């Protein structure tokens, strides 16, 4: 297993700066039987890795140095949803096996078929010392229309997985909404997801044998702006609520801020107490300082991770 003793000195220096950025986001430390830290992160085209610390003159650009920084962020959370994992899972498996170690688990969806799926999977990485799987796992398939016709499915199939922490059970539903040529192309999927979680998953959660009583929706929803934007309004149209601590936080490094990533839930339905703490980790400029932010994005990501804290 890789540890800090294996890291080259410049990587250690970057890790120190990255830790300061994580602390600056307000993220608390893990406290046993006290809190639960849930995150989401679109890790750009997360596939194969160049298995050296030095730069690869070819492709892929992501290397061991990149994984060291990604691991530093992930290990601060209890469970994190990862979007944009590619067909080649060697990179994410190396992250878990070599950098995070035996106390961490990985759950992967299959690749969504078809050209719109962009050979992507969805994943969850979780700290098995604090979180365990409940046994629930499935891809979201929309039911037929009222006329009995097949529904238009998602370009990249959302994925729901159940977890347990202490005495609390919860389900995480992660999605990567299609980007499209223009923002309006995203509306149908956002409406479909909002309706499905409200009419199907939320309704089932009210039954005595419910598997997903506490449902949290998180991922990359490609929403440009916050509350006044039609895309955001579609996302919250059936009652999903984004905590105010995440309003206005940009989730990409672009000069023009983007707010693609979201964490939301039905506030009145949650038994899992929210601690009123959440944030985004802006790592741009903390790592790979010798590169442009665009170059850095192919090694770490072009999205920032989001996190929220609950009590257990």
XYZ file of C-alpha atoms in Angstrom:
312
model
C 0.000 0.000 0.000
C 1.226 3.507 -0.860
C 1.883 5.825 2.083
C 3.405 9.270 2.573
C 6.895 7.799 2.884
C 6.651 6.822 -0.781
C 5.659 10.332 -1.923
C 8.284 12.541 -3.617
C 8.986 15.714 -1.646
C 7.173 18.076 -4.095
C 4.054 15.893 -3.768
C 4.216 16.099 0.028
C 4.430 19.894 -0.225
C 1.354 19.914 -2.459
C -0.476 17.641 -0.015
C 0.185 20.126 2.801
C -1.334 22.941 0.719
C -4.260 20.720 -0.247
C -4.971 19.912 3.396
C -5.129 23.619 4.131
C -7.663 24.052 1.325
C -9.770 21.209 2.706
C -9.712 22.769 6.159
C -10.571 26.153 4.646
C -13.735 24.630 3.171
C -14.953 24.160 6.733
C -14.930 20.365 6.518
C -14.801 18.898 10.024
C -12.779 15.861 11.027
C -14.407 12.445 11.292
C -15.665 11.715 14.795
C -16.715 8.162 15.636
C -20.405 7.819 16.600
C -20.806 11.537 16.076
C -20.821 12.601 12.426
C -21.153 11.340 8.865
C -19.448 13.092 5.940
C -21.001 12.490 2.519
C -19.512 13.862 -0.697
C -19.798 13.929 -4.457
C -17.090 14.467 -7.050
C -16.960 14.349 -10.829
C -13.394 13.160 -11.482
C -12.676 14.015 -15.083
C -12.578 10.935 -17.386
C -11.388 8.680 -14.569
C -9.918 5.691 -16.409
C -6.386 4.351 -16.707
C -3.382 5.799 -14.884
C 0.291 6.167 -15.794
C 1.881 4.119 -13.010
C 4.796 6.462 -12.338
C 5.263 9.667 -10.325
C 6.797 11.446 -13.319
C 4.813 12.944 -16.169
C 3.715 10.700 -19.020
C 4.775 12.249 -22.367
C 1.775 10.526 -23.936
C -1.581 9.555 -22.472
C -3.010 9.216 -19.850
C -1.880 12.343 -18.041
C -3.199 11.127 -14.689
C -0.373 9.433 -12.750
C 0.548 8.368 -9.205
C 0.943 11.998 -8.212
C -2.633 12.646 -9.328
C -3.951 9.708 -7.319
C -2.153 10.979 -4.224
C -4.117 14.240 -4.386
C -7.434 12.529 -5.154
C -6.889 10.148 -2.228
C -6.181 13.067 0.100
C -9.646 14.467 -0.606
C -11.541 11.168 -0.591
C -10.118 9.941 2.729
C -11.570 12.975 4.498
C -15.081 11.704 3.706
C -17.014 8.645 4.852
C -18.653 7.948 1.507
C -18.282 9.814 -1.779
C -20.158 9.407 -5.062
C -17.854 9.539 -8.073
C -19.062 10.470 -11.554
C -17.339 10.023 -14.926
C -15.570 6.754 -14.167
C -14.717 5.182 -17.520
C -14.872 1.602 -18.789
C -11.259 1.080 -17.682
C -11.505 0.845 -13.885
C -7.786 0.341 -13.228
C -7.338 3.928 -11.999
C -10.139 3.934 -9.437
C -9.161 0.453 -8.257
C -5.567 1.596 -7.766
C -6.849 4.606 -5.838
C -8.745 2.347 -3.437
C -6.303 -0.550 -3.204
C -2.955 1.262 -3.205
C -3.657 4.746 -1.840
C -6.677 4.377 0.470
C -6.053 0.812 1.581
C -7.888 -2.188 3.044
C -10.340 -0.140 5.118
C -12.001 1.266 2.002
C -14.680 -0.212 -0.247
C -15.708 0.399 -3.860
C -19.078 -0.089 -5.575
C -19.347 0.416 -9.346
C -22.217 0.523 -11.809
C -21.888 -0.998 -15.256
C -21.103 1.201 -18.248
C -24.199 2.798 -19.762
C -24.607 1.448 -23.307
C -24.972 3.679 -26.360
C -23.077 6.711 -27.632
C -24.753 9.127 -25.196
C -23.467 7.076 -22.281
C -19.908 8.187 -23.085
C -18.633 4.805 -21.745
C -19.153 6.115 -18.211
C -19.917 4.425 -14.927
C -20.919 5.763 -11.529
C -19.161 4.723 -8.333
C -19.150 4.999 -4.560
C -16.030 4.866 -2.401
C -16.593 4.453 1.325
C -14.695 4.063 4.605
C -15.662 0.594 5.848
C -14.688 1.505 9.407
C -17.566 3.980 9.527
C -19.948 2.985 6.706
C -21.130 -0.369 5.364
C -23.397 -1.334 2.493
C -27.008 -2.106 3.393
C -27.432 -4.497 0.457
C -29.485 -2.127 -1.699
C -28.047 -1.329 -5.138
C -29.674 -0.653 -8.490
C -29.759 1.446 -11.619
C -32.689 3.804 -12.182
C -34.919 2.680 -15.048
C -37.952 4.864 -15.816
C -41.324 3.045 -16.013
C -43.445 3.031 -19.199
C -45.610 6.047 -19.971
C -49.306 6.141 -19.042
C -50.011 4.931 -22.586
C -47.773 1.910 -22.051
C -44.985 3.132 -24.311
C -41.328 2.725 -23.281
C -39.972 5.793 -21.529
C -36.966 7.682 -22.830
C -34.200 6.557 -20.477
C -31.314 8.595 -19.134
C -28.233 9.044 -21.305
C -26.187 7.811 -18.313
C -28.193 5.616 -15.976
C -28.399 6.994 -12.398
C -27.283 4.630 -9.646
C -28.715 4.157 -6.136
C -26.907 2.366 -3.302
C -27.913 1.883 0.328
C -25.561 2.355 3.280
C -25.585 2.120 7.064
C -23.621 4.165 9.577
C -24.015 3.579 13.320
C -27.782 3.007 13.633
C -28.719 5.115 10.614
C -29.637 3.785 7.163
C -29.588 5.972 4.074
C -29.563 5.681 0.300
C -27.453 7.734 -2.093
C -28.665 8.275 -5.642
C -25.995 9.639 -7.941
C -26.401 10.882 -11.508
C -24.487 12.572 -14.307
C -27.054 14.486 -16.346
C -26.239 14.789 -20.047
C -24.636 18.050 -21.114
C -26.255 18.535 -24.543
C -25.545 21.201 -27.116
C -27.441 23.882 -25.173
C -28.633 24.062 -21.541
C -32.246 23.367 -22.544
C -31.159 19.861 -23.632
C -30.751 18.993 -19.954
C -34.285 19.895 -18.870
C -36.011 16.613 -19.773
C -33.573 14.510 -17.747
C -33.703 16.869 -14.775
C -37.514 16.789 -14.757
C -37.548 13.005 -15.198
C -35.147 12.482 -12.302
C -37.044 14.864 -10.020
C -40.368 13.138 -10.801
C -38.908 9.669 -10.331
C -37.353 10.289 -6.941
C -40.559 11.969 -5.740
C -43.169 9.534 -7.122
C -41.312 6.245 -6.940
C -38.475 6.297 -4.421
C -40.002 8.816 -2.002
C -43.368 7.056 -1.992
C -41.762 3.675 -1.337
C -39.792 5.199 1.506
C -43.056 5.694 3.425
C -43.773 1.943 3.562
C -42.837 -0.111 6.674
C -40.331 -2.259 4.768
C -38.650 0.682 3.014
C -34.984 0.259 2.081
C -34.383 3.924 1.350
C -36.006 5.955 4.117
C -33.288 8.604 4.038
C -32.610 9.510 0.405
C -29.878 11.891 -0.708
C -29.481 12.840 -4.382
C -26.019 13.943 -5.443
C -23.854 14.206 -8.524
C -23.174 16.315 -11.599
C -26.424 17.816 -12.863
C -24.877 20.337 -15.286
C -26.816 23.249 -13.802
C -25.239 26.557 -14.813
C -26.641 28.798 -12.117
C -28.491 28.521 -8.854
C -31.983 29.396 -7.742
C -33.263 31.550 -10.612
C -32.134 29.164 -13.347
C -34.712 26.925 -15.160
C -32.378 23.941 -14.799
C -32.148 24.412 -11.044
C -35.907 24.922 -10.829
C -36.435 21.638 -12.696
C -34.100 19.863 -10.267
C -36.023 21.070 -7.184
C -39.483 20.980 -8.810
C -40.760 18.024 -6.754
C -39.377 19.027 -3.372
C -35.664 18.274 -3.400
C -33.835 20.912 -1.368
C -30.216 21.997 -1.666
C -28.879 23.128 1.727
C -28.265 26.890 1.818
C -24.612 26.328 2.713
C -24.089 25.087 -0.867
C -25.887 27.964 -2.593
C -23.574 30.068 -4.697
C -20.553 27.782 -4.342
C -18.884 27.248 -7.693
C -17.984 23.656 -8.430
C -15.536 24.134 -11.322
C -12.340 26.131 -11.746
C -13.607 28.109 -14.784
C -13.239 31.873 -14.898
C -17.023 31.997 -15.279
C -18.292 30.119 -12.224
C -20.313 26.970 -12.855
C -22.564 25.198 -10.383
C -22.910 21.816 -12.038
C -22.681 19.672 -8.920
C -25.414 19.377 -6.313
C -26.367 17.579 -3.098
C -30.051 17.605 -2.177
C -32.719 15.726 -0.244
C -36.354 15.998 0.871
C -35.768 17.992 4.033
C -39.007 16.982 5.778
C -38.455 13.275 5.185
C -34.962 12.879 6.597
C -34.384 11.130 9.915
C -30.672 11.714 9.426
C -29.961 15.046 11.196
C -28.185 17.614 9.042
C -25.496 19.544 10.936
C -25.896 22.743 8.879
C -22.366 22.346 7.533
C -21.452 21.822 3.878
C -18.923 23.100 1.379
C -16.842 22.752 -1.763
C -13.105 22.056 -1.894
C -11.370 24.390 -4.359
C -8.007 22.724 -4.963
C -7.009 24.816 -8.009
C -3.626 26.369 -7.316
C -2.887 24.116 -4.349
C -1.611 21.234 -6.482
C 0.252 21.140 -9.806
C 1.096 24.813 -9.397
C 3.574 24.593 -12.263
C 0.723 23.803 -14.694
C -2.242 25.771 -15.979
C -5.602 24.969 -14.388
C -6.668 23.319 -17.631
C -3.607 21.063 -17.598
C -4.227 20.306 -13.922
C -7.813 19.304 -14.681
C -6.704 16.303 -16.748
C -4.626 15.084 -13.832
C -7.034 15.760 -10.964
C -10.375 17.105 -12.249
C -12.199 20.089 -13.691
C -14.825 19.774 -10.922
C -14.490 20.452 -7.207
C -15.845 17.959 -4.661
C -18.839 18.894 -2.500
C -19.453 17.624 1.038
C -22.183 17.720 3.685
C -22.131 16.677 7.347
C -24.854 14.730 9.165
C -25.116 13.467 12.746
C -25.230 9.771 13.643
